[in-house]
Short mmCIF file of C-alpha atoms in Angstrom, two decimals:
data_model
loop_
_atom_site.label_atom_id
_atom_site.label_comp_id
_atom_site.label_asym_id
_atom_site.label_seq_id
_atom_site.Cartn_x
_atom_site.Cartn_y
_atom_site.Cartn_z
CA MET A 1 -0.05 -0.04 -0.07
CA THR A 2 1.55 3.42 -0.67
CA ILE A 3 2.20 5.98 1.67
CA ALA A 4 -0.52 8.34 0.74
CA ARG A 5 -3.24 5.49 0.66
CA PHE A 6 -2.43 4.65 4.18
CA TRP A 7 -1.77 8.38 5.10
CA ARG A 8 -5.34 9.46 4.19
CA ASP A 9 -6.85 7.23 6.78
CA ASN A 10 -4.14 7.86 9.52
CA ALA A 11 -6.81 9.87 11.77
CA THR A 12 -9.17 7.13 11.78
CA ARG A 13 -6.45 4.26 12.25
CA TYR A 14 -4.62 6.37 15.03
CA ASN A 15 -7.71 7.80 17.08
CA LEU A 16 -10.60 5.76 15.87
CA VAL A 17 -12.62 8.53 14.32
CA ALA A 18 -15.98 7.49 13.53
CA THR A 19 -19.27 9.72 12.00
CA ARG A 20 -22.57 10.08 13.67
CA CYS A 21 -25.38 11.28 11.34
CA GLY A 22 -26.73 14.50 12.29
CA ASN A 23 -30.28 13.55 11.22
CA CYS A 24 -30.96 9.78 12.68
CA GLY A 25 -27.88 9.58 15.29
CA LYS A 26 -26.70 6.42 13.38
CA VAL A 27 -22.96 5.73 14.18
CA THR A 28 -20.71 4.60 11.20
CA PHE A 29 -17.05 3.50 11.20
CA PRO A 30 -14.77 4.12 9.32
CA PRO A 31 -16.22 7.55 8.60
CA ARG A 32 -18.56 7.84 5.93
CA HIS A 33 -19.88 11.16 4.03
CA VAL A 34 -23.39 9.71 3.68
CA CYS A 35 -25.39 8.04 6.29
CA PRO A 36 -26.84 4.45 5.11
CA VAL A 37 -30.12 5.38 6.61
CA CYS A 38 -30.79 8.83 5.64
CA HIS A 39 -29.08 8.94 2.46
CA ARG A 40 -29.12 12.61 1.06
CA ARG A 41 -30.76 14.18 4.30
CA SER A 42 -27.48 13.34 6.01
CA ILE A 43 -25.20 15.21 3.58
CA GLY A 44 -23.31 17.87 5.38
CA LYS A 45 -24.87 16.72 8.81
CA MET A 46 -22.23 13.82 9.27
CA GLN A 47 -20.25 14.82 12.49
CA ARG A 48 -16.91 13.29 13.44
CA PHE A 49 -15.95 12.15 16.88
CA HIS A 50 -13.84 9.70 18.65
CA LEU A 51 -15.01 6.27 19.75
CA SER A 52 -14.12 5.75 23.34
CA GLY A 53 -12.12 2.64 22.50
CA GLU A 54 -14.00 0.29 24.68
CA GLY A 55 -15.81 -2.92 23.08
CA GLU A 56 -16.17 -6.33 23.15
CA VAL A 57 -15.27 -9.20 21.19
CA TYR A 58 -18.37 -10.49 18.59
CA SER A 59 -16.27 -13.20 17.04
CA PHE A 60 -12.88 -14.17 16.37
CA SER A 61 -10.53 -16.44 14.22
CA VAL A 62 -6.79 -17.56 14.85
CA VAL A 63 -5.07 -17.15 11.31
CA HIS A 64 -2.82 -19.76 10.32
CA GLU A 65 -2.44 -19.14 6.59
CA ALA A 66 -1.71 -15.57 5.83
CA PRO A 67 -0.72 -13.26 3.10
CA SER A 68 3.13 -12.65 2.75
CA ALA A 69 3.09 -9.35 4.71
CA PHE A 70 1.34 -11.30 7.78
CA GLU A 71 3.69 -14.36 7.59
CA MET A 72 5.89 -13.38 10.41
CA GLN A 73 3.02 -12.79 12.82
CA LYS A 74 1.24 -16.00 12.39
CA PRO A 75 -0.49 -17.55 14.13
CA TYR A 76 -2.55 -14.23 14.86
CA ILE A 77 -5.90 -13.43 16.28
CA VAL A 78 -8.18 -11.37 14.18
CA ALA A 79 -11.43 -10.34 15.80
CA MET A 80 -14.64 -8.42 15.19
CA ILE A 81 -15.12 -6.06 17.95
CA ARG A 82 -18.49 -4.41 18.70
CA MET A 83 -17.64 -1.06 20.15
CA SER A 84 -19.48 0.56 22.99
CA GLU A 85 -21.06 3.00 20.54
CA GLY A 86 -22.59 0.23 18.86
CA VAL A 87 -20.48 0.23 15.43
CA MET A 88 -18.37 -2.95 14.66
CA LEU A 89 -14.85 -3.20 13.46
CA THR A 90 -12.26 -5.58 12.42
CA ALA A 91 -8.87 -5.61 14.26
CA GLN A 92 -6.29 -7.98 15.75
CA LEU A 93 -6.16 -9.10 19.10
CA ILE A 94 -2.83 -8.67 21.40
CA ASP A 95 -1.62 -9.31 24.78
CA CYS A 96 -3.57 -12.54 25.06
CA GLU A 97 -3.41 -16.49 24.00
CA PRO A 98 -5.88 -17.70 21.65
CA SER A 99 -7.38 -19.79 24.28
CA GLU A 100 -8.08 -17.16 26.45
CA VAL A 101 -10.56 -15.52 24.00
CA THR A 102 -14.05 -15.42 24.19
CA ILE A 103 -17.20 -14.04 22.58
CA GLY A 104 -18.19 -11.14 24.48
CA MET A 105 -14.81 -10.46 26.09
CA LYS A 106 -14.06 -6.93 27.03
CA VAL A 107 -11.40 -5.39 25.03
CA ARG A 108 -9.90 -2.06 24.86
CA ALA A 109 -7.96 -0.39 21.65
CA LYS A 110 -4.09 0.26 21.55
CA LEU A 111 -1.96 1.98 19.16
CA ARG A 112 0.35 -0.44 17.67
CA LYS A 113 2.47 -1.28 14.39
CA ILE A 114 0.37 -2.82 11.95
CA GLY A 115 2.81 -3.31 9.02
CA GLU A 116 5.53 -2.06 6.78
CA GLU A 117 6.63 -1.27 3.03
CA GLY A 118 9.42 -3.90 3.08
CA PRO A 119 12.51 -4.04 5.39
CA GLY A 120 13.48 -0.46 4.55
CA GLY A 121 9.96 1.28 4.12
CA VAL A 122 7.51 3.22 6.21
CA ILE A 123 5.93 1.83 9.24
CA HIS A 124 2.19 1.71 9.17
CA TYR A 125 0.31 2.15 12.67
CA GLY A 126 -3.21 1.61 13.59
CA TYR A 127 -5.27 -0.02 16.17
CA LYS A 128 -4.99 -3.39 17.83
CA PHE A 129 -7.14 -4.46 20.82
CA ALA A 130 -5.97 -6.14 24.16
CA PRO A 131 -8.23 -7.27 27.01
CA ALA A 132 -9.64 -4.62 29.02
CA MET B 1 -38.82 -9.32 -21.92
CA ARG B 2 -37.98 -12.57 -24.06
CA GLU B 3 -37.67 -15.94 -22.50
CA VAL B 4 -33.79 -17.15 -22.50
CA ALA B 5 -32.75 -20.53 -22.91
CA ILE B 6 -29.23 -22.35 -22.44
CA VAL B 7 -28.44 -24.42 -25.53
CA GLY B 8 -24.65 -25.37 -25.06
CA ILE B 9 -22.44 -26.09 -22.33
CA GLY B 10 -18.72 -26.75 -21.73
CA MET B 11 -15.96 -27.02 -19.48
CA THR B 12 -12.51 -27.79 -18.77
CA LYS B 13 -11.29 -30.16 -15.92
CA PHE B 14 -10.89 -28.10 -12.99
CA GLY B 15 -7.48 -28.52 -10.98
CA GLU B 16 -4.03 -27.63 -11.21
CA LEU B 17 -3.69 -27.34 -15.03
CA TRP B 18 -0.08 -26.38 -15.26
CA ASP B 19 -0.11 -27.67 -19.00
CA MET B 20 -2.93 -24.96 -19.94
CA SER B 21 -2.56 -21.36 -20.12
CA PHE B 22 -5.73 -18.81 -19.21
CA ARG B 23 -6.53 -18.51 -22.98
CA GLU B 24 -6.24 -22.05 -23.84
CA MET B 25 -8.69 -22.98 -20.96
CA GLY B 26 -11.34 -20.27 -21.94
CA ILE B 27 -11.03 -21.40 -25.67
CA GLN B 28 -11.61 -25.18 -24.80
CA ALA B 29 -14.64 -24.47 -22.55
CA GLY B 30 -16.18 -22.01 -25.23
CA LEU B 31 -15.41 -24.16 -28.13
CA MET B 32 -16.99 -27.20 -26.26
CA ALA B 33 -20.09 -24.97 -25.46
CA MET B 34 -20.52 -24.01 -29.26
CA GLN B 35 -20.14 -27.59 -30.41
CA ASP B 36 -22.70 -28.71 -27.86
CA ALA B 37 -25.11 -26.02 -29.13
CA LYS B 38 -24.23 -26.97 -33.01
CA ILE B 39 -24.07 -23.18 -33.36
CA SER B 40 -21.91 -21.62 -35.78
CA ALA B 41 -19.30 -18.64 -35.00
CA GLU B 42 -21.27 -16.21 -37.29
CA GLU B 43 -24.47 -16.67 -35.37
CA ILE B 44 -22.65 -15.49 -32.02
CA ASP B 45 -23.83 -11.63 -31.17
CA ALA B 46 -21.67 -11.18 -28.19
CA LEU B 47 -18.95 -12.67 -25.71
CA TYR B 48 -19.24 -12.26 -21.92
CA VAL B 49 -16.52 -13.27 -19.64
CA GLY B 50 -16.51 -13.60 -16.07
CA ASN B 51 -13.22 -13.03 -14.34
CA MET B 52 -11.82 -12.08 -10.99
CA SER B 53 -8.36 -11.04 -11.02
CA ALA B 54 -6.24 -11.93 -14.17
CA GLY B 55 -4.44 -8.55 -14.13
CA ARG B 56 -2.85 -10.27 -10.49
CA TYR B 57 -2.67 -13.80 -11.17
CA ILE B 58 -1.17 -13.92 -14.65
CA GLU B 59 -0.67 -10.13 -15.12
CA GLN B 60 -3.11 -9.87 -18.12
CA GLU B 61 -5.75 -7.57 -18.41
CA HIS B 62 -8.23 -6.78 -21.16
CA VAL B 63 -9.17 -10.55 -21.10
CA ALA B 64 -12.48 -10.26 -22.98
CA ALA B 65 -11.02 -9.21 -26.30
CA LEU B 66 -8.36 -11.73 -25.51
CA MET B 67 -10.94 -14.53 -25.57
CA ALA B 68 -12.70 -13.27 -28.59
CA ASP B 69 -9.45 -13.20 -30.39
CA TYR B 70 -8.19 -16.70 -29.45
CA SER B 71 -11.62 -18.19 -30.19
CA GLY B 72 -11.56 -16.56 -33.60
CA LEU B 73 -14.38 -14.25 -33.04
CA ALA B 74 -12.28 -11.11 -33.37
CA ARG B 75 -12.52 -11.27 -37.26
CA ASP B 76 -16.40 -10.87 -36.66
CA HIS B 77 -15.72 -7.68 -34.34
CA ILE B 78 -18.45 -8.92 -31.89
CA PRO B 79 -18.52 -7.02 -28.78
CA ALA B 80 -16.52 -8.85 -25.90
CA ILE B 81 -17.40 -7.82 -22.41
CA ARG B 82 -15.36 -8.84 -18.89
CA ILE B 83 -17.53 -8.98 -15.64
CA GLU B 84 -16.10 -8.61 -12.44
CA ALA B 85 -17.56 -9.37 -9.04
CA ALA B 86 -15.01 -11.15 -7.23
CA GLY B 87 -16.27 -14.85 -6.49
CA ALA B 88 -19.66 -14.05 -8.28
CA SER B 89 -18.05 -12.68 -11.60
CA GLY B 90 -19.09 -15.90 -13.41
CA GLY B 91 -22.76 -15.83 -12.30
CA LEU B 92 -22.86 -12.16 -12.96
CA ALA B 93 -21.48 -12.53 -16.29
CA LEU B 94 -24.20 -15.04 -16.89
CA ARG B 95 -26.98 -12.55 -15.58
CA GLN B 96 -25.51 -9.62 -18.10
CA ALA B 97 -25.66 -12.13 -21.10
CA TYR B 98 -29.28 -13.11 -19.90
CA LEU B 99 -30.24 -9.45 -19.74
CA ALA B 100 -28.92 -8.81 -23.33
CA ILE B 101 -31.11 -11.61 -24.89
CA ALA B 102 -34.21 -11.00 -22.53
CA SER B 103 -33.99 -7.42 -23.60
CA GLY B 104 -33.94 -8.33 -27.41
CA MET B 105 -30.79 -6.71 -27.99
CA HIS B 106 -28.71 -9.87 -28.79
CA ASP B 107 -30.27 -13.18 -30.03
CA ALA B 108 -27.22 -15.53 -29.05
CA VAL B 109 -24.30 -15.14 -27.03
CA VAL B 110 -21.39 -16.93 -25.32
CA VAL B 111 -20.73 -16.53 -21.69
CA GLY B 112 -17.74 -17.99 -20.18
CA GLY B 113 -15.82 -17.98 -16.84
CA ALA B 114 -12.12 -18.52 -16.41
CA GLU B 115 -9.37 -18.24 -13.68
CA LYS B 116 -5.83 -19.15 -13.44
CA MET B 117 -4.85 -19.49 -9.95
CA THR B 118 -2.04 -21.88 -9.51
CA ASP B 119 0.62 -19.91 -11.80
CA VAL B 120 1.20 -17.88 -8.41
CA GLY B 121 2.05 -19.40 -4.72
CA ASP B 122 -0.51 -19.77 -2.01
CA ALA B 123 0.78 -16.59 -0.16
CA ILE B 124 0.16 -14.63 -3.19
CA SER B 125 -3.23 -16.24 -4.00
CA ASN B 126 -4.36 -15.44 -0.34
CA LYS B 127 -3.56 -11.92 -0.91
CA ILE B 128 -5.55 -11.66 -4.20
CA GLN B 129 -8.50 -13.22 -2.48
CA SER B 130 -8.49 -11.05 0.46
CA SER B 131 -8.68 -7.88 -2.11
CA ALA B 132 -12.45 -8.87 -2.28
CA SER B 133 -12.94 -7.80 1.20
CA ASP B 134 -12.64 -4.41 2.29
CA GLN B 135 -8.74 -3.63 1.67
CA GLN B 136 -8.58 -0.67 3.78
CA TRP B 137 -10.46 -1.82 6.94
CA GLU B 138 -10.48 -5.55 6.82
CA SER B 139 -7.49 -6.69 4.58
CA VAL B 140 -4.84 -4.34 5.94
CA PHE B 141 -5.36 -5.59 9.56
CA GLY B 142 -4.58 -9.34 8.36
CA ALA B 143 -8.06 -10.47 7.85
CA THR B 144 -8.07 -12.99 5.24
CA SER B 145 -11.10 -14.61 3.24
CA PRO B 146 -11.06 -17.59 5.45
CA SER B 147 -10.64 -15.92 8.69
CA LEU B 148 -13.81 -13.59 7.93
CA HIS B 149 -15.55 -16.84 7.23
CA ALA B 150 -14.22 -18.36 10.39
CA MET B 151 -15.75 -15.64 12.37
CA ILE B 152 -18.99 -16.21 10.83
CA ALA B 153 -18.79 -19.89 11.55
CA ARG B 154 -17.89 -19.41 15.16
CA ARG B 155 -20.71 -16.80 15.66
CA HIS B 156 -23.22 -19.46 14.02
CA MET B 157 -21.75 -22.06 16.48
CA HIS B 158 -22.54 -19.62 19.29
CA GLU B 159 -25.94 -18.31 18.40
CA TYR B 160 -27.54 -21.71 16.83
CA GLY B 161 -25.41 -24.53 18.44
CA THR B 162 -23.91 -25.44 14.87
CA THR B 163 -21.26 -28.02 15.59
CA ARG B 164 -17.86 -28.48 14.33
CA GLU B 165 -18.75 -31.86 13.00
CA GLN B 166 -21.82 -30.56 11.12
CA LEU B 167 -19.42 -27.97 9.41
CA ALA B 168 -17.33 -31.09 8.40
CA GLU B 169 -20.39 -33.05 7.01
CA VAL B 170 -20.66 -30.34 4.28
CA ALA B 171 -17.04 -31.17 2.97
CA VAL B 172 -17.69 -34.89 3.36
CA LYS B 173 -20.92 -34.75 1.33
CA ASN B 174 -19.36 -32.64 -1.29
CA HIS B 175 -16.59 -34.79 -1.79
CA ARG B 176 -18.82 -37.68 -2.18
CA HIS B 177 -20.72 -36.05 -4.87
CA GLY B 178 -17.30 -34.85 -6.32
CA ALA B 179 -16.12 -38.39 -6.68
CA LEU B 180 -18.82 -39.00 -9.24
CA ASN B 181 -17.95 -35.90 -11.34
CA PRO B 182 -15.11 -36.72 -14.04
CA PHE B 183 -14.46 -32.81 -14.25
CA ALA B 184 -14.00 -32.25 -10.58
CA GLN B 185 -10.57 -31.27 -8.97
CA PHE B 186 -10.94 -33.91 -6.08
CA GLN B 187 -12.84 -37.27 -7.14
CA LYS B 188 -12.15 -39.05 -4.08
CA GLU B 189 -14.22 -39.46 -0.85
CA ILE B 190 -13.03 -38.12 2.43
CA ASP B 191 -14.40 -38.99 5.99
CA ILE B 192 -15.35 -36.73 8.89
CA LYS B 193 -11.96 -37.58 10.77
CA THR B 194 -9.88 -36.49 7.78
CA VAL B 195 -11.88 -33.07 7.91
CA LEU B 196 -11.46 -32.71 11.64
CA ARG B 197 -7.68 -33.62 11.77
CA ALA B 198 -6.75 -31.38 8.94
CA GLY B 199 -4.40 -28.42 9.61
CA MET B 200 -5.85 -25.13 10.44
CA VAL B 201 -6.38 -22.37 7.97
CA ALA B 202 -8.20 -19.74 10.27
CA GLU B 203 -9.66 -21.50 13.38
CA PRO B 204 -12.13 -23.11 13.40
CA LEU B 205 -12.15 -23.85 9.72
CA GLY B 206 -9.23 -26.22 8.66
CA MET B 207 -7.84 -27.08 5.30
CA PHE B 208 -10.92 -29.13 4.18
CA ASP B 209 -13.33 -26.62 5.16
CA CYS B 210 -11.89 -24.37 2.18
CA ALA B 211 -12.12 -24.68 -1.38
CA PRO B 212 -8.88 -25.05 -3.23
CA ASN B 213 -7.28 -22.95 -5.51
CA SER B 214 -7.89 -24.09 -9.07
CA ASP B 215 -7.46 -23.54 -12.63
CA GLY B 216 -10.30 -23.80 -14.91
CA ALA B 217 -12.99 -22.47 -17.51
CA ALA B 218 -16.58 -23.23 -18.07
CA ALA B 219 -18.91 -21.81 -20.78
CA LEU B 220 -22.56 -21.59 -21.88
CA VAL B 221 -24.38 -20.76 -25.21
CA LEU B 222 -27.51 -18.53 -24.58
CA CYS B 223 -30.38 -17.73 -27.17
CA SER B 224 -33.85 -16.64 -27.13
CA MET B 225 -36.42 -19.53 -26.20
CA GLU B 226 -37.81 -18.87 -29.89
CA ARG B 227 -34.20 -19.56 -31.55
CA ALA B 228 -33.41 -22.44 -29.02
CA LYS B 229 -35.67 -24.77 -31.10
CA LYS B 230 -33.41 -24.68 -34.05
CA TYR B 231 -30.53 -26.13 -31.97
CA THR B 232 -31.88 -28.55 -29.53
CA ASP B 233 -35.04 -30.13 -28.54
CA SER B 234 -34.37 -29.98 -25.07
CA PRO B 235 -33.48 -26.33 -24.05
CA VAL B 236 -33.13 -25.55 -20.56
CA ARG B 237 -35.09 -22.47 -19.69
CA ILE B 238 -33.89 -19.47 -17.42
CA LEU B 239 -36.93 -18.96 -15.21
CA ALA B 240 -35.14 -16.01 -13.03
CA SER B 241 -32.30 -14.15 -12.66
CA ALA B 242 -31.48 -11.94 -9.64
CA GLN B 243 -28.67 -10.26 -8.00
CA ALA B 244 -28.42 -8.19 -4.89
CA SER B 245 -25.49 -6.42 -2.87
CA ASP B 246 -24.46 -6.15 0.71
CA THR B 247 -21.92 -3.86 2.56
CA LEU B 248 -18.32 -4.93 1.41
CA ALA B 249 -16.90 -5.32 5.04
CA LEU B 250 -18.69 -8.16 7.03
CA HIS B 251 -18.18 -5.80 10.21
CA SER B 252 -20.55 -3.40 8.71
CA ARG B 253 -23.67 -5.76 9.07
CA ALA B 254 -25.76 -6.23 11.97
CA ASP B 255 -26.07 -9.92 11.91
CA ILE B 256 -23.20 -11.85 10.18
CA CYS B 257 -24.85 -15.33 10.20
CA THR B 258 -27.27 -14.26 7.56
CA PHE B 259 -26.23 -12.88 3.83
CA GLU B 260 -28.68 -10.34 3.10
CA ALA B 261 -27.67 -10.36 -0.28
CA THR B 262 -28.54 -13.99 -0.92
CA ARG B 263 -31.93 -13.64 0.87
CA TYR B 264 -32.77 -10.59 -1.32
CA ALA B 265 -31.75 -12.18 -4.53
CA ALA B 266 -33.57 -15.48 -3.87
CA GLN B 267 -36.60 -13.58 -2.83
CA ARG B 268 -36.78 -11.81 -6.44
CA ALA B 269 -35.87 -14.95 -8.17
CA TYR B 270 -38.35 -17.14 -6.57
CA ARG B 271 -40.97 -14.29 -7.45
CA GLN B 272 -39.87 -14.08 -10.88
CA ALA B 273 -40.00 -17.86 -11.43
CA GLY B 274 -43.33 -18.17 -9.45
CA ILE B 275 -41.91 -21.01 -7.30
CA SER B 276 -40.86 -21.43 -3.89
CA PRO B 277 -38.04 -23.01 -2.33
CA LYS B 278 -39.56 -26.60 -1.58
CA ASP B 279 -39.99 -26.68 -5.55
CA VAL B 280 -36.22 -26.69 -6.05
CA GLN B 281 -34.83 -30.26 -6.53
CA VAL B 282 -31.22 -29.33 -7.32
CA ALA B 283 -29.03 -26.62 -6.12
CA GLU B 284 -25.41 -25.42 -6.73
CA VAL B 285 -24.65 -23.15 -3.87
CA HIS B 286 -21.47 -21.26 -3.30
CA ASP B 287 -19.68 -23.48 -0.79
CA ASN B 288 -16.25 -21.69 -0.77
CA PHE B 289 -16.12 -22.67 2.73
CA THR B 290 -18.02 -25.30 4.85
CA ILE B 291 -19.87 -22.46 6.76
CA SER B 292 -20.83 -20.81 3.53
CA GLU B 293 -22.93 -23.66 2.45
CA ILE B 294 -24.74 -23.75 5.77
CA LEU B 295 -25.55 -20.07 5.30
CA ALA B 296 -26.63 -20.69 1.82
CA ILE B 297 -29.16 -23.34 2.28
CA GLU B 298 -30.75 -21.51 5.16
CA ASP B 299 -30.77 -17.82 3.27
CA LEU B 300 -32.03 -19.63 0.30
CA GLY B 301 -34.86 -20.84 2.45
CA PHE B 302 -34.42 -24.62 1.87
CA PHE B 303 -34.02 -24.75 5.72
CA GLU B 304 -34.84 -22.70 9.03
CA LYS B 305 -32.24 -20.35 10.25
CA GLY B 306 -29.88 -22.12 12.28
CA GLN B 307 -30.95 -25.62 10.84
CA GLY B 308 -28.50 -25.82 8.08
CA GLY B 309 -25.91 -27.92 9.95
CA ARG B 310 -28.37 -30.39 11.47
CA ALA B 311 -29.79 -30.69 8.00
CA THR B 312 -26.59 -31.47 6.27
CA ALA B 313 -25.64 -34.20 8.83
CA ASP B 314 -29.14 -35.71 8.50
CA GLY B 315 -28.34 -36.13 4.88
CA GLN B 316 -31.14 -33.87 3.63
CA THR B 317 -28.82 -32.15 1.20
CA SER B 318 -27.28 -35.15 -0.42
CA ILE B 319 -28.26 -36.76 -3.55
CA GLY B 320 -31.77 -38.36 -2.94
CA GLY B 321 -32.34 -35.91 0.14
CA LYS B 322 -34.65 -33.21 0.52
CA VAL B 323 -32.98 -31.16 -2.17
CA ALA B 324 -29.73 -32.44 -3.65
CA VAL B 325 -26.90 -29.60 -3.04
CA ASN B 326 -23.73 -29.28 -4.79
CA THR B 327 -24.28 -32.44 -6.89
CA SER B 328 -20.94 -31.43 -8.75
CA GLY B 329 -18.88 -31.54 -5.64
CA GLY B 330 -19.51 -27.70 -5.24
CA LEU B 331 -16.49 -25.35 -4.88
CA LYS B 332 -15.22 -27.50 -2.38
CA ALA B 333 -14.54 -30.91 -4.60
CA ARG B 334 -15.27 -29.63 -8.18
CA GLY B 335 -12.63 -26.72 -7.48
CA ASP B 336 -13.03 -23.01 -7.47
CA PRO B 337 -11.36 -20.92 -10.06
CA ILE B 338 -13.16 -17.84 -9.16
CA GLY B 339 -14.22 -16.48 -12.24
CA ALA B 340 -15.43 -19.84 -13.76
CA THR B 341 -17.38 -21.04 -10.64
CA GLY B 342 -20.55 -19.50 -11.42
CA ILE B 343 -20.57 -20.86 -15.03
CA ALA B 344 -19.54 -24.21 -13.75
CA GLN B 345 -22.81 -24.27 -11.49
CA LEU B 346 -24.60 -23.75 -14.74
CA VAL B 347 -22.88 -26.67 -16.50
CA GLU B 348 -23.93 -29.03 -13.43
CA ILE B 349 -27.56 -27.80 -13.65
CA VAL B 350 -28.11 -27.85 -17.26
CA GLN B 351 -26.57 -31.54 -17.02
CA GLN B 352 -28.95 -32.40 -14.19
CA LEU B 353 -31.91 -30.90 -16.00
CA ARG B 354 -31.30 -32.69 -19.39
CA GLY B 355 -30.81 -36.01 -17.30
CA GLU B 356 -27.25 -36.21 -18.37
CA ALA B 357 -25.42 -36.13 -15.10
CA GLY B 358 -24.83 -39.89 -15.04
CA LYS B 359 -24.08 -41.19 -11.61
CA ARG B 360 -24.87 -37.93 -10.10
CA GLN B 361 -28.52 -37.90 -11.75
CA VAL B 362 -31.16 -36.44 -9.39
CA SER B 363 -34.18 -38.60 -10.87
CA GLY B 364 -36.91 -36.45 -12.48
CA ALA B 365 -35.16 -33.42 -11.71
CA SER B 366 -37.16 -30.26 -13.46
CA CYS B 367 -36.40 -27.35 -11.44
CA ALA B 368 -33.00 -26.30 -10.25
CA LEU B 369 -31.19 -23.32 -8.72
CA ALA B 370 -27.77 -21.67 -8.96
CA HIS B 371 -26.42 -19.38 -6.06
CA ASN B 372 -23.02 -17.55 -6.68
CA VAL B 373 -21.42 -15.25 -4.13
CA GLY B 374 -18.74 -12.72 -4.05
CA GLY B 375 -16.60 -11.34 -1.22
CA THR B 376 -18.02 -12.21 2.02
CA GLY B 377 -21.79 -12.04 0.87
CA SER B 378 -21.33 -8.60 -0.64
CA THR B 379 -22.61 -9.97 -3.94
CA ALA B 380 -25.12 -12.64 -4.44
CA VAL B 381 -26.47 -13.95 -7.64
CA VAL B 382 -29.33 -16.53 -7.94
CA HIS B 383 -30.65 -18.11 -11.09
CA ILE B 384 -33.71 -20.41 -11.38
CA LEU B 385 -33.84 -22.96 -14.32
CA GLY B 386 -36.19 -25.41 -15.56
CA VAL B 387 -37.46 -27.61 -18.26
CA LYS B 388 -40.89 -28.05 -19.79
#
């Protein structure tokens, strides 16, 4: 992924920026320009705000066969996390063993290294989640 | 809208076809379909090609013109169109071809699907397949296609009590069917222990819960029902064609245990065909993972939500059961060359409806359904077919 392509999303990856529709209140993550419920009525009313970083595990998997960029990390845990604001996202779980993870487990966001552009390239940061 | 019929079918064997190139596979399937229909090149009005990622698998884009060229149709300058919808590319190519004939724009077309996946290694193939998910909000964090489906499986087990063994039964059943299909990648039965003992890909899904990387191509000849009588006494009629979409990212759904795109496409298709799920005798459904087939048979209305695993274990989806699902062996055993899969489903269904499926034949089959999915349920295409 090119530097610009990652950089555009840094605010959201570093700080969990979401949007709330000024018309119906629906929360969306990552930020959207149009509310999927209100459509045109939401234009210009999508407000950005920071998620609290707290959530719980909705489902998870332990990845054993991975794309080459994640080869050194495997096995690693990916999870879908339902944030306390109601929105869901996909992220890695860290600081725990696969055997410790359960559906419903409380987790909290951490800023961590996500990947890099080869050995001499830019390092990408973003959210991972650890048991709360 | 005009009625549309399938009058020709063709496909390569699916598998690791190291001695064949992408274009050779496509041409072989296409020519077989034209030969089956006994239609001449001059009668073909257009070519539709389903393909997901030739650009990344073999570094060749512009594959519709390529296929027209090597099948000898370039001289006739017919339109050649490529359709991409990840795993649903083939099904969607069929739908576009169907629309062209139903509308009256074309009278006879060839629709094919092809993918060459084994020219690259597993890690690269894994990355290419992950690009059908949300690249910036799923794949970038290490979520792969198997792991997204694994999360569906775990949630389905959590909510409905589906068991690991019931998932495995999908693979066992599809290998049992695939063993009867000479075009299948795996023509070998497996037992439940083999599935449960296999190495993990993404927990709780193991190697035998996942469709393989495959090479292959499949093709159909479509024409108006009126014209079909010129070529065959047994045209297979397309009773309905429907498509629906959903969010690209799995995490944007309220419930990951249901593919709403499948439900919507199925409802529209049943309405168009004037039938209900219980009328379907044969179904080719998108079993890229064992959990996918369980979702499919629930979302298509064959079984109650949450009962798909039990129904499979009880044999209700086997040949001879309530509805014969994936008589070809499905993606799991027949193989899953992504862009070709949706067309290969139709090749199987046409054989079943013509009564030419040999040992896999579902006796008296007259109504069948094909279900093709792209991404993690982001695109679903449903076709219903019949004879008489």
